[in-house]
């Protein structure tokens, strides 16, 4: 009998809740204002974390990045078919074995290889590019030696000169603003979650 009474009470409360299930923005605003200390604390904490991160990043030495595009060499087969000396993806994997060098074959291309080198010294980047050029020359020669010289159309070569730029660092103000914004959102979320848990516990207590 008691179980039936409790079940009926729970159903009645649920029906009433569903029929009046409207979000009261004024109540939410009042709740957020009442718990503003928590929101402010979380916001400031996240802002300080963001500021600390930017200070840490700014103390690191400047990093330069060099990029260049290579075009695979080509040859003509005995069947008069034009083919690459190397498959770009395979060549990119081999180039990436060189220290501090990464390479990839851009999507949508069948002949290009993008080589990227990062270092704190520009001279080191240029030196590594020279290593890449020598490595490619060796690989080309190994393949060309198996072919007739008349079949060679071109060797693998750079499309343009290496482009060396400063690797972009995190902008201090942007990171701090994002940290504060996310901190505010996190603070509001915590306040609403705590209120929801509190209301649910009160709901269960009323049913009992």
Coordinates of C-alpha atoms in Angstrom, one line a residue:
X1 CA 0.0 0.0 0.0
X2 CA 2.9 2.3 0.9
X3 CA 4.7 1.4 -2.4
X4 CA 1.5 2.2 -4.3
X5 CA 1.1 5.5 -2.5
X6 CA 4.7 6.5 -3.2
X7 CA 4.5 5.5 -6.9
X8 CA 1.3 7.5 -7.3
X9 CA 2.9 10.5 -5.6
X10 CA 5.9 10.2 -7.9
X11 CA 3.7 10.0 -11.0
X12 CA 1.7 13.1 -9.9
X13 CA 4.9 15.1 -9.2
X14 CA 6.3 14.0 -12.6
X15 CA 3.1 15.0 -14.4
X16 CA 3.1 18.4 -12.7
X17 CA 6.7 18.9 -13.6
X18 CA 6.2 18.0 -17.2
X19 CA 3.2 20.3 -17.5
X20 CA 5.0 23.2 -16.0
X21 CA 8.4 22.4 -17.5
X22 CA 9.5 25.9 -18.5
X23 CA 12.9 27.4 -18.1
X24 CA 12.7 30.5 -15.9
X25 CA 15.5 32.7 -17.2
X26 CA 15.1 35.1 -14.3
X27 CA 15.6 32.3 -11.8
X28 CA 18.8 31.2 -13.6
X29 CA 20.1 34.8 -13.7
X30 CA 19.3 35.1 -10.0
X31 CA 21.1 31.9 -9.3
X32 CA 24.2 32.9 -11.3
X33 CA 24.2 36.3 -9.5
X34 CA 24.0 34.6 -6.1
X35 CA 26.9 32.3 -7.0
X36 CA 28.9 35.0 -8.8
X37 CA 31.9 34.5 -6.4
X38 CA 32.3 30.9 -7.7
X39 CA 32.1 32.0 -11.3
X40 CA 34.6 34.9 -10.8
X41 CA 37.0 32.6 -8.9
X42 CA 37.0 30.0 -11.7
X43 CA 37.3 32.7 -14.4
X44 CA 40.3 34.3 -12.7
X45 CA 41.9 30.9 -12.1
X46 CA 41.6 30.0 -15.8
X47 CA 42.9 33.4 -16.9
X48 CA 45.9 33.0 -14.7
X49 CA 46.6 29.6 -16.1
X50 CA 46.4 31.1 -19.6
X51 CA 48.7 33.9 -18.7
X52 CA 51.2 31.4 -17.1
X53 CA 51.2 29.4 -20.3
X54 CA 51.9 32.4 -22.5
X55 CA 54.8 33.4 -20.2
X56 CA 56.2 29.9 -20.4
X57 CA 55.9 29.9 -24.2
X58 CA 57.5 33.4 -24.6
X59 CA 60.6 32.3 -22.7
X60 CA 61.3 29.5 -25.2
X61 CA 63.9 30.2 -27.9
X62 CA 62.7 31.4 -31.2
X63 CA 62.0 28.6 -33.6
X64 CA 62.3 29.0 -37.4
X65 CA 60.5 26.8 -39.9
X66 CA 61.7 26.2 -43.5
X67 CA 59.4 24.8 -46.2
X68 CA 60.1 23.8 -49.8
X69 CA 58.2 22.0 -52.5
X70 CA 60.0 19.3 -54.6
X71 CA 58.8 17.9 -57.9
X72 CA 59.6 14.3 -58.6
X73 CA 61.7 13.5 -61.6
X74 CA 60.1 11.8 -64.6
X75 CA 61.1 9.3 -67.3
X76 CA 59.5 7.6 -70.3
X77 CA 59.1 3.9 -70.4
X78 CA 59.8 1.7 -73.4
X79 CA 56.0 1.8 -73.9
X80 CA 56.2 5.6 -74.1
X81 CA 54.5 6.1 -70.8
X82 CA 55.4 9.0 -68.6
X83 CA 56.2 8.0 -65.0
X84 CA 57.7 9.5 -61.9
X85 CA 61.2 8.5 -60.8
X86 CA 59.9 8.0 -57.3
X87 CA 56.4 7.7 -55.8
X88 CA 56.0 10.9 -53.8
X89 CA 54.7 9.2 -50.7
X90 CA 57.6 6.7 -50.7
X91 CA 60.2 9.4 -51.2
X92 CA 58.6 11.6 -48.5
X93 CA 58.9 8.7 -46.0
X94 CA 62.6 8.2 -46.9
X95 CA 63.3 12.0 -46.6
X96 CA 61.6 12.0 -43.2
X97 CA 64.4 9.6 -41.9
X98 CA 66.8 12.6 -42.0
X99 CA 67.2 14.2 -38.6
X100 CA 64.9 17.2 -37.9
X101 CA 63.3 16.8 -41.3
X102 CA 59.7 15.9 -42.1
X103 CA 58.2 15.4 -45.5
X104 CA 54.8 14.6 -46.9
X105 CA 53.0 14.2 -50.3
X106 CA 50.2 16.9 -50.5
X107 CA 46.8 15.5 -51.2
X108 CA 45.6 15.9 -54.7
X109 CA 49.0 15.8 -56.3
X110 CA 50.9 13.0 -57.9
X111 CA 54.4 14.6 -58.3
X112 CA 54.9 17.0 -55.4
X113 CA 56.7 16.5 -52.1
X114 CA 56.6 19.1 -49.3
X115 CA 59.6 19.2 -47.0
X116 CA 59.5 21.0 -43.6
X117 CA 62.4 21.7 -41.3
X118 CA 62.3 23.4 -37.9
X119 CA 65.2 24.6 -35.9
X120 CA 66.3 27.5 -33.6
X121 CA 69.0 28.4 -36.2
X122 CA 68.4 29.5 -39.8
X123 CA 71.8 28.2 -40.8
X124 CA 70.9 24.7 -39.5
X125 CA 67.8 24.7 -41.6
X126 CA 69.7 25.6 -44.7
X127 CA 72.3 22.9 -43.9
X128 CA 69.5 20.3 -43.5
X129 CA 68.0 21.4 -46.9
X130 CA 71.4 20.7 -48.5
X131 CA 71.3 17.2 -46.9
X132 CA 67.9 16.7 -48.4
X133 CA 69.1 17.8 -51.9
X134 CA 72.1 15.4 -51.7
X135 CA 69.9 12.5 -50.5
X136 CA 67.5 13.1 -53.4
X137 CA 70.3 13.3 -55.9
X138 CA 71.6 9.9 -54.7
X139 CA 68.2 8.3 -55.0
X140 CA 67.7 9.8 -58.5
X141 CA 71.1 8.5 -59.6
X142 CA 70.4 5.0 -58.2
X143 CA 67.3 4.8 -60.3
X144 CA 68.6 6.6 -63.4
X145 CA 71.6 4.1 -63.6
X146 CA 69.0 1.4 -64.4
X147 CA 67.6 3.4 -67.3
X148 CA 68.8 4.6 -70.7
X149 CA 69.8 8.3 -70.6
X150 CA 67.4 9.0 -73.4
X151 CA 64.4 8.0 -71.3
X152 CA 65.1 10.7 -68.6
X153 CA 62.8 13.7 -68.8
X154 CA 63.9 15.5 -65.7
X155 CA 65.4 14.8 -62.2
X156 CA 63.7 15.6 -58.9
X157 CA 64.2 19.2 -58.1
X158 CA 62.9 22.1 -56.0
X159 CA 60.2 24.2 -57.5
X160 CA 61.4 27.4 -55.7
X161 CA 63.8 28.6 -53.1
X162 CA 63.3 27.5 -49.4
X163 CA 61.0 29.8 -47.4
X164 CA 62.1 30.3 -43.9
X165 CA 59.8 32.0 -41.4
X166 CA 59.5 32.4 -37.7
X167 CA 57.3 29.7 -36.3
X168 CA 54.2 31.5 -34.9
X169 CA 54.0 31.7 -31.2
X170 CA 50.8 31.9 -29.2
X171 CA 49.6 35.4 -29.0
X172 CA 49.4 36.4 -25.3
X173 CA 46.2 38.5 -25.4
X174 CA 44.3 36.0 -27.6
X175 CA 45.2 33.1 -25.2
X176 CA 44.3 35.1 -22.1
X177 CA 41.0 36.2 -23.6
X178 CA 40.2 32.6 -24.6
X179 CA 41.2 31.4 -21.1
X180 CA 38.9 34.0 -19.4
X181 CA 36.0 33.2 -21.7
X182 CA 36.3 29.4 -21.1
X183 CA 36.8 30.0 -17.4
X184 CA 33.5 32.0 -17.3
X185 CA 31.7 29.3 -19.1
X186 CA 33.2 26.6 -16.8
X187 CA 32.1 28.6 -13.8
X188 CA 28.5 28.9 -15.0
X189 CA 28.5 25.2 -15.9
X190 CA 29.6 24.3 -12.4
X191 CA 27.0 26.5 -10.7
X192 CA 24.2 25.1 -12.8
X193 CA 25.3 21.5 -12.3
X194 CA 25.5 22.0 -8.5
X195 CA 22.0 23.5 -8.5
X196 CA 20.7 20.6 -10.6
X197 CA 22.1 18.0 -8.2
X198 CA 20.8 19.9 -5.2
X199 CA 17.3 20.1 -6.8
X200 CA 17.3 16.4 -7.7
X201 CA 18.2 15.4 -4.1
X202 CA 15.5 17.6 -2.8
X203 CA 13.0 16.0 -5.3
X204 CA 13.9 12.5 -4.1
X205 CA 13.6 13.6 -0.5
X206 CA 10.1 15.0 -1.1
X207 CA 9.0 11.8 -2.7
X208 CA 10.1 9.7 0.2

